[in-house]
GROMACS .gro file of N, CA and C in nm:
model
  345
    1UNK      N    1  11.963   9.241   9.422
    1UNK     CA    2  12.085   9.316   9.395
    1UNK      C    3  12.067   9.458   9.450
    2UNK      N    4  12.174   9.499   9.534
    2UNK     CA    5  12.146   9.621   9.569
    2UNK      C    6  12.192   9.700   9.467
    3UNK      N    7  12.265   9.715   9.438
    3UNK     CA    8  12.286   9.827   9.296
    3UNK      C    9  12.171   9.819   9.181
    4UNK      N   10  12.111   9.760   9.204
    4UNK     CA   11  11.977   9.716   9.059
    4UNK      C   12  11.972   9.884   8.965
    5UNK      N   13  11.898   9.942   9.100
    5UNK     CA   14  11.886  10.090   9.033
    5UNK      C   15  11.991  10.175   9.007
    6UNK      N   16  12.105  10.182   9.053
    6UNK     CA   17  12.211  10.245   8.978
    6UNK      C   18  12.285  10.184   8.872
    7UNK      N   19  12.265  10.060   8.857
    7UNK     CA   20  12.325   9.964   8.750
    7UNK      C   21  12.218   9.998   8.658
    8UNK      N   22  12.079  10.018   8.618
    8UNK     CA   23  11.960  10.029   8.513
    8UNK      C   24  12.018  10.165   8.502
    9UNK      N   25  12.036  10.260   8.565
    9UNK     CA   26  12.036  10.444   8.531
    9UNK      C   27  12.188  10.407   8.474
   10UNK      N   28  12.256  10.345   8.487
   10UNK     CA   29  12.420  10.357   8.412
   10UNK      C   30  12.412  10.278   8.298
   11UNK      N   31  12.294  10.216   8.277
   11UNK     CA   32  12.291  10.106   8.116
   11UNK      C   33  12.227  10.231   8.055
   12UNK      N   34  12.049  10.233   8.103
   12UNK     CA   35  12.025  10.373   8.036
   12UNK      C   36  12.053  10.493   7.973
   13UNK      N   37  12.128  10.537   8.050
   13UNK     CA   38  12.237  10.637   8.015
   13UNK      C   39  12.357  10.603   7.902
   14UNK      N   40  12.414  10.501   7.928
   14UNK     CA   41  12.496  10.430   7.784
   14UNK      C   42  12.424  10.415   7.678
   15UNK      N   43  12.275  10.350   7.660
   15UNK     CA   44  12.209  10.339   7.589
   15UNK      C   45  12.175  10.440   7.477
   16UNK      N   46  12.139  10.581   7.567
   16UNK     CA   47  12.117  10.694   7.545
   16UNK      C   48  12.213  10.756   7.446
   17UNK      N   49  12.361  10.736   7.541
   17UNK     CA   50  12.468  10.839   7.476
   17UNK      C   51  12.518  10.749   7.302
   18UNK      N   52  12.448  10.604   7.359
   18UNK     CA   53  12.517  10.526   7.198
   18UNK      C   54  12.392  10.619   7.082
   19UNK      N   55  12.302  10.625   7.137
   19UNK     CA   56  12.149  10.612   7.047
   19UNK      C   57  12.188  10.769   6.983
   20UNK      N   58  12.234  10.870   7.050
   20UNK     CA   59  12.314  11.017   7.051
   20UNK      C   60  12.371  11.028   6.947
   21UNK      N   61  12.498  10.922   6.984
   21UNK     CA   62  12.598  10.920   6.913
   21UNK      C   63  12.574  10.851   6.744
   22UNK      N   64  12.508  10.801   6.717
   22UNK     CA   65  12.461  10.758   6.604
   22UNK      C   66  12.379  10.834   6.529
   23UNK      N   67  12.331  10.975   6.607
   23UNK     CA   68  12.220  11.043   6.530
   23UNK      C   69  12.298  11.128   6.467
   24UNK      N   70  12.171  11.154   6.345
   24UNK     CA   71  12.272  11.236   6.245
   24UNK      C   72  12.204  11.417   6.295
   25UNK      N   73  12.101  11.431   6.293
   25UNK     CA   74  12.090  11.546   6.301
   25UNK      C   75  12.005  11.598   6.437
   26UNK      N   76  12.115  11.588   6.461
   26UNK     CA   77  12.081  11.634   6.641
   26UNK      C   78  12.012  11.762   6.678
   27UNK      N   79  12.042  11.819   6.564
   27UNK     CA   80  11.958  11.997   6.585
   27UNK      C   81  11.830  12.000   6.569
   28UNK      N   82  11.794  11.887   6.489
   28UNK     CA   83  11.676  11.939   6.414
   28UNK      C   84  11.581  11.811   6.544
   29UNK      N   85  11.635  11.743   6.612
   29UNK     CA   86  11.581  11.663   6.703
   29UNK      C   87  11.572  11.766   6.828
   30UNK      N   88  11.641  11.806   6.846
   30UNK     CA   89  11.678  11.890   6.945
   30UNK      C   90  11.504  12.030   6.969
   31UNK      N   91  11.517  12.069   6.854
   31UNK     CA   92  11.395  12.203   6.796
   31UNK      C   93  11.294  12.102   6.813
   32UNK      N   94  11.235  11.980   6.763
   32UNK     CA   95  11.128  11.880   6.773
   32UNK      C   96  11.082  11.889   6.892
   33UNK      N   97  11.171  11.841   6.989
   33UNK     CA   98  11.165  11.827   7.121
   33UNK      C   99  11.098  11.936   7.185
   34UNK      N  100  11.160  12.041   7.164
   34UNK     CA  101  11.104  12.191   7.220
   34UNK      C  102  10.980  12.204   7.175
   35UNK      N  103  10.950  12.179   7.009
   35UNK     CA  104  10.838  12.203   7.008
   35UNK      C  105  10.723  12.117   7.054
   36UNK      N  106  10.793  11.988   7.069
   36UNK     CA  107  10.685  11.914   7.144
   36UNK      C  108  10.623  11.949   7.281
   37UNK      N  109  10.763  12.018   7.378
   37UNK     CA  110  10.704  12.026   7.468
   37UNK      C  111  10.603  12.163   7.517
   38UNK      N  112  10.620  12.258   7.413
   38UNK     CA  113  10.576  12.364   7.430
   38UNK      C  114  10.433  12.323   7.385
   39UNK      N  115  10.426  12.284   7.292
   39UNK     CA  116  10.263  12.218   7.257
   39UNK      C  117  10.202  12.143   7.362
   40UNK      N  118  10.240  12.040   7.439
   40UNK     CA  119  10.227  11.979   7.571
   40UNK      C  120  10.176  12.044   7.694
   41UNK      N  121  10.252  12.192   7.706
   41UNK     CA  122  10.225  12.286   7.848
   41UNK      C  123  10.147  12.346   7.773
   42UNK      N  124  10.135  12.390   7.654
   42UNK     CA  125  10.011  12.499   7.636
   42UNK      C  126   9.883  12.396   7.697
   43UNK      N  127   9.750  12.514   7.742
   43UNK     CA  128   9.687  12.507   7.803
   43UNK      C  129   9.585  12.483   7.665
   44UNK      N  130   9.494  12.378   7.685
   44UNK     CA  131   9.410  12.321   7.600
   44UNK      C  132   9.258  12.391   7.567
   45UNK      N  133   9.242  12.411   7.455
   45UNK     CA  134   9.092  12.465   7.380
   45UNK      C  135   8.972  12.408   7.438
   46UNK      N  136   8.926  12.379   7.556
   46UNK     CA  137   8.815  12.332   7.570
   46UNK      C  138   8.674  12.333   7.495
   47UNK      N  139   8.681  12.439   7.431
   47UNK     CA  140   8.600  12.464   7.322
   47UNK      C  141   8.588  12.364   7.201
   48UNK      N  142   8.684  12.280   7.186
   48UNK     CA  143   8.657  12.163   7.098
   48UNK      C  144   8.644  12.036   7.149
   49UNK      N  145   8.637  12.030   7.276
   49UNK     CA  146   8.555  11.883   7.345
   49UNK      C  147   8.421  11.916   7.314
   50UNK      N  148   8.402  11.772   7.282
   50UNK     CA  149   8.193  11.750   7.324
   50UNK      C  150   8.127  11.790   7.436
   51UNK      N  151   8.041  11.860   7.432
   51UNK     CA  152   7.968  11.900   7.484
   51UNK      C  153   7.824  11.809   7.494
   52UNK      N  154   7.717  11.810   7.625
   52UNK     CA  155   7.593  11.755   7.660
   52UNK      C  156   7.534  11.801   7.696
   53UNK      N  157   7.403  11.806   7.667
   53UNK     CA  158   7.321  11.943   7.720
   53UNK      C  159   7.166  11.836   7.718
   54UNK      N  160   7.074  11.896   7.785
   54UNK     CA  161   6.956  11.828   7.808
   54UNK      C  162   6.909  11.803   7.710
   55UNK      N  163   6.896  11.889   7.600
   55UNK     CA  164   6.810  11.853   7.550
   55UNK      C  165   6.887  11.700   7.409
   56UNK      N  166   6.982  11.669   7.458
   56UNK     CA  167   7.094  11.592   7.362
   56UNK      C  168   6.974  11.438   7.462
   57UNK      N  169   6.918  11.469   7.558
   57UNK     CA  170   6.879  11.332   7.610
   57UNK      C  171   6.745  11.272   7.596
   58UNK      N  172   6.723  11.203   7.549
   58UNK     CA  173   6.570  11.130   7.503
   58UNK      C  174   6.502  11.145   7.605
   59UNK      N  175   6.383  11.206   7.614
   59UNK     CA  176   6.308  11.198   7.736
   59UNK      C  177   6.215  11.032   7.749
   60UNK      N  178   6.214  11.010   7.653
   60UNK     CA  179   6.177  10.814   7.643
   60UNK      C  180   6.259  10.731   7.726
   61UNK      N  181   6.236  10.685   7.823
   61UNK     CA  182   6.294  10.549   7.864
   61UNK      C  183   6.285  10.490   7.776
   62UNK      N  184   6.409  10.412   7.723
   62UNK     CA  185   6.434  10.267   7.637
   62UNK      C  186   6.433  10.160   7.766
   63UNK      N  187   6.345  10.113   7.701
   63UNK     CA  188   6.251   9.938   7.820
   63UNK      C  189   6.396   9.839   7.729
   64UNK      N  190   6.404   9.752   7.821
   64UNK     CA  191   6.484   9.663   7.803
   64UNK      C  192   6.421   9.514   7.849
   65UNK      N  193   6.387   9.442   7.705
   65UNK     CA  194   6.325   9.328   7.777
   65UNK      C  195   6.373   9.212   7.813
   66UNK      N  196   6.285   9.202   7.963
   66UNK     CA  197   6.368   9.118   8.023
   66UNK      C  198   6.282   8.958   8.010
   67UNK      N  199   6.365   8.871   8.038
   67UNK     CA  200   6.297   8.709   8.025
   67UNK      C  201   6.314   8.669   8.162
   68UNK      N  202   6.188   8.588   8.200
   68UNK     CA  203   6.187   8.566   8.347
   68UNK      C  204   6.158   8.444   8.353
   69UNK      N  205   6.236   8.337   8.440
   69UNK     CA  206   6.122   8.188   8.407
   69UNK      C  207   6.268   8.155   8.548
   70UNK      N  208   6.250   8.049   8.539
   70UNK     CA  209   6.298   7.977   8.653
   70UNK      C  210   6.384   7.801   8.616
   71UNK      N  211   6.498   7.834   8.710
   71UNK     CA  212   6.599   7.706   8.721
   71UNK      C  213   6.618   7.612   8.779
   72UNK      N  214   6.517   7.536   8.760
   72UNK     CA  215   6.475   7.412   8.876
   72UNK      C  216   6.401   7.482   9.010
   73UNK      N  217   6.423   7.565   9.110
   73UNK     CA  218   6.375   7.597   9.194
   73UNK      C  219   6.386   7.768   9.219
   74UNK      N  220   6.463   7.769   9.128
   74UNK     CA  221   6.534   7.942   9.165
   74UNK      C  222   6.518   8.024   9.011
   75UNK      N  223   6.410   8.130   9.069
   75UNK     CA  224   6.330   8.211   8.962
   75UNK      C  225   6.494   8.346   8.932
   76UNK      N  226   6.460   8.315   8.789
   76UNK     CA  227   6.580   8.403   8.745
   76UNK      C  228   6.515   8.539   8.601
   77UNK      N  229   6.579   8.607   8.597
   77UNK     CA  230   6.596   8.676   8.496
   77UNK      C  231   6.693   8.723   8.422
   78UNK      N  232   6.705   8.736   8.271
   78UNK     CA  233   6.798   8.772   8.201
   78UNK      C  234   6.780   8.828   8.058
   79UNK      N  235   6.865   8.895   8.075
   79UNK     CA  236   6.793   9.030   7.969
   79UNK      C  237   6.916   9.036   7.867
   80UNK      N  238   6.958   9.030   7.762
   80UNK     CA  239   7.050   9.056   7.658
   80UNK      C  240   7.044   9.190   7.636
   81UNK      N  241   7.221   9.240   7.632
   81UNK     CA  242   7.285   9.344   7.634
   81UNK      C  243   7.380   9.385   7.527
   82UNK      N  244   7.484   9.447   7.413
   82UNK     CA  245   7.528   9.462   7.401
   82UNK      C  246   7.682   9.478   7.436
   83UNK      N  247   7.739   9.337   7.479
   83UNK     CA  248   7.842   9.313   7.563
   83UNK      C  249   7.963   9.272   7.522
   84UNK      N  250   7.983   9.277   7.387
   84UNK     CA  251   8.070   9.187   7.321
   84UNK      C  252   8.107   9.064   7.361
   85UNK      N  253   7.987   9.001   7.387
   85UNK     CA  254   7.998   8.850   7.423
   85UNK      C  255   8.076   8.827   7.554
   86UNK      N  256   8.084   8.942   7.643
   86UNK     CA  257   8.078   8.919   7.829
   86UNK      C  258   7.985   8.907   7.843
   87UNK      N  259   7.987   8.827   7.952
   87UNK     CA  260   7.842   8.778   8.036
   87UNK      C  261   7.873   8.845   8.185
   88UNK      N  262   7.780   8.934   8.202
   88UNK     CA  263   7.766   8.997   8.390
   88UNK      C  264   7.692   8.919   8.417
   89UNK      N  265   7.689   8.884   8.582
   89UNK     CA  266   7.610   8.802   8.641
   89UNK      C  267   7.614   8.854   8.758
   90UNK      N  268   7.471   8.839   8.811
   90UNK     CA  269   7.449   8.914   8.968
   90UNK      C  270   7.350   8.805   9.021
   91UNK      N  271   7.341   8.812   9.115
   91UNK     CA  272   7.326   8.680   9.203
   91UNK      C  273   7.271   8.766   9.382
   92UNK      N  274   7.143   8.709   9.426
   92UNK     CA  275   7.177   8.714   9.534
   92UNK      C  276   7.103   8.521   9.626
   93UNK      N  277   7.244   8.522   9.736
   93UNK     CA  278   7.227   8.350   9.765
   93UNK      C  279   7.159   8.397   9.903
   94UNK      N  280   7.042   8.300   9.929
   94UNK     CA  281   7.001   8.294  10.080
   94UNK      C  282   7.069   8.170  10.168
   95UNK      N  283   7.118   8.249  10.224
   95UNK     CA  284   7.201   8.193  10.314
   95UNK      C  285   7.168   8.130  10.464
   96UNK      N  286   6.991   8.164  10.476
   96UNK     CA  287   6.998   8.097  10.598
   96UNK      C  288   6.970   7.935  10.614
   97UNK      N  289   6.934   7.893  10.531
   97UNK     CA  290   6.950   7.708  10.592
   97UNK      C  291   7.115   7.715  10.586
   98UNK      N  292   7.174   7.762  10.544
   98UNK     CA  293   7.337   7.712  10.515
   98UNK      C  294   7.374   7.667  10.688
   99UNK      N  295   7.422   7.585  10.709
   99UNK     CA  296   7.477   7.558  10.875
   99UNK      C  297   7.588   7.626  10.886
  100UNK      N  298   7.556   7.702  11.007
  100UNK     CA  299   7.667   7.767  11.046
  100UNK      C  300   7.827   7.755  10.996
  101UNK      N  301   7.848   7.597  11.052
  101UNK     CA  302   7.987   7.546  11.012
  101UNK      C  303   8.055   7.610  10.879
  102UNK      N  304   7.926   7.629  10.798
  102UNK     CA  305   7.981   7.669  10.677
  102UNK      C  306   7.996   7.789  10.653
  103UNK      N  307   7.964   7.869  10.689
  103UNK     CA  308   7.905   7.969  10.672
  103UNK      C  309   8.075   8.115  10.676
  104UNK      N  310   8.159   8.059  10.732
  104UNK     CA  311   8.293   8.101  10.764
  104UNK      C  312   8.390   8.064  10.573
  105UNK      N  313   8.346   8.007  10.519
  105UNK     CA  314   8.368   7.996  10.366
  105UNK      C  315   8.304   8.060  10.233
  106UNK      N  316   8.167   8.104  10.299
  106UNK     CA  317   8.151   8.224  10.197
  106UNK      C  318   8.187   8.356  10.151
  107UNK      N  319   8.296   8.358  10.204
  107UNK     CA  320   8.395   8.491  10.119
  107UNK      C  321   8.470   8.390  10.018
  108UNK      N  322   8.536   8.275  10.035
  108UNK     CA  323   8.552   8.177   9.947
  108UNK      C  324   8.482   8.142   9.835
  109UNK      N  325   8.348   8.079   9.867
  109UNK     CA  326   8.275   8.064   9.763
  109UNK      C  327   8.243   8.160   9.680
  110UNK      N  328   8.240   8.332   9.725
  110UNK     CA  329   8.192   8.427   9.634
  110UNK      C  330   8.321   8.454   9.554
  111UNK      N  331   8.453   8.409   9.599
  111UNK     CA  332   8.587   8.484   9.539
  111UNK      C  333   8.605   8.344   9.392
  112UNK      N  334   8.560   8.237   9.481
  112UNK     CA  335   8.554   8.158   9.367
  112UNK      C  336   8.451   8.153   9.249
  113UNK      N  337   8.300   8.193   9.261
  113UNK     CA  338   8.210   8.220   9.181
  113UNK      C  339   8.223   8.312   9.047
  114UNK      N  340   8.317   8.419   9.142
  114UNK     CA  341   8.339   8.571   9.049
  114UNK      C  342   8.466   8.511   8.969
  115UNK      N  343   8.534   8.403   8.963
  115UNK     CA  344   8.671   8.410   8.853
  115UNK      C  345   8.562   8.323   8.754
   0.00000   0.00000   0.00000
């Protein structure tokens, strides 16, 4: 539809003037507004964000242990994370016995692996 967008801005606008027309105290909506927006452009206290500073950082590496053993032929590792029960997976495939022929489908196979 070519009118789409001037037909949505002329419902909107009706919408508006009904939603208007039904309010009871338009003044005191009116002052809200202002003060909302004046609170909005004022320029923000940076002074009450968090702050990080060196010494906030453990000089300890936390080790993360990992389990290593192997999947029929292909040595893997995997380490438990705090993930809310997602699983990441990283992978790297050697690709050279693959025959050529095929080899034009592995943007395929990786787009299909990753869903």
């Amino acid at each position: 539809d070519e009118q789409y967008a001037e037909k949505k801005k002329q419902k909107e606008s009706e919408l508006c003037q009904q939603l208007i027309s039904q309010c009871k105290d338009k003044q005191l909506i009116y002052e809200k507004g202002l003060e909302l927006q004046k609170r909005q452009s004022a320029p923000q206290n940076v002074d009450v964000l968090p702050t990080l500073s060196i010494s906030d950082i453990d000089r300890k590496v936390v080790r993360v242990p990992i389990i290593q053993g192997h999947t029929g032929n292909t040595y893997v590792q995997l380490c438990e994370q705090p993930t809310n029960g997602i699983t990441y997976f990283r992978c790297l495939l050697n690709t050279f016995d693959l025959p050529n022929e095929l080899k034009p489908y592995l943007p395929l196979f990786v787009n299909i692996l990753t869903k």
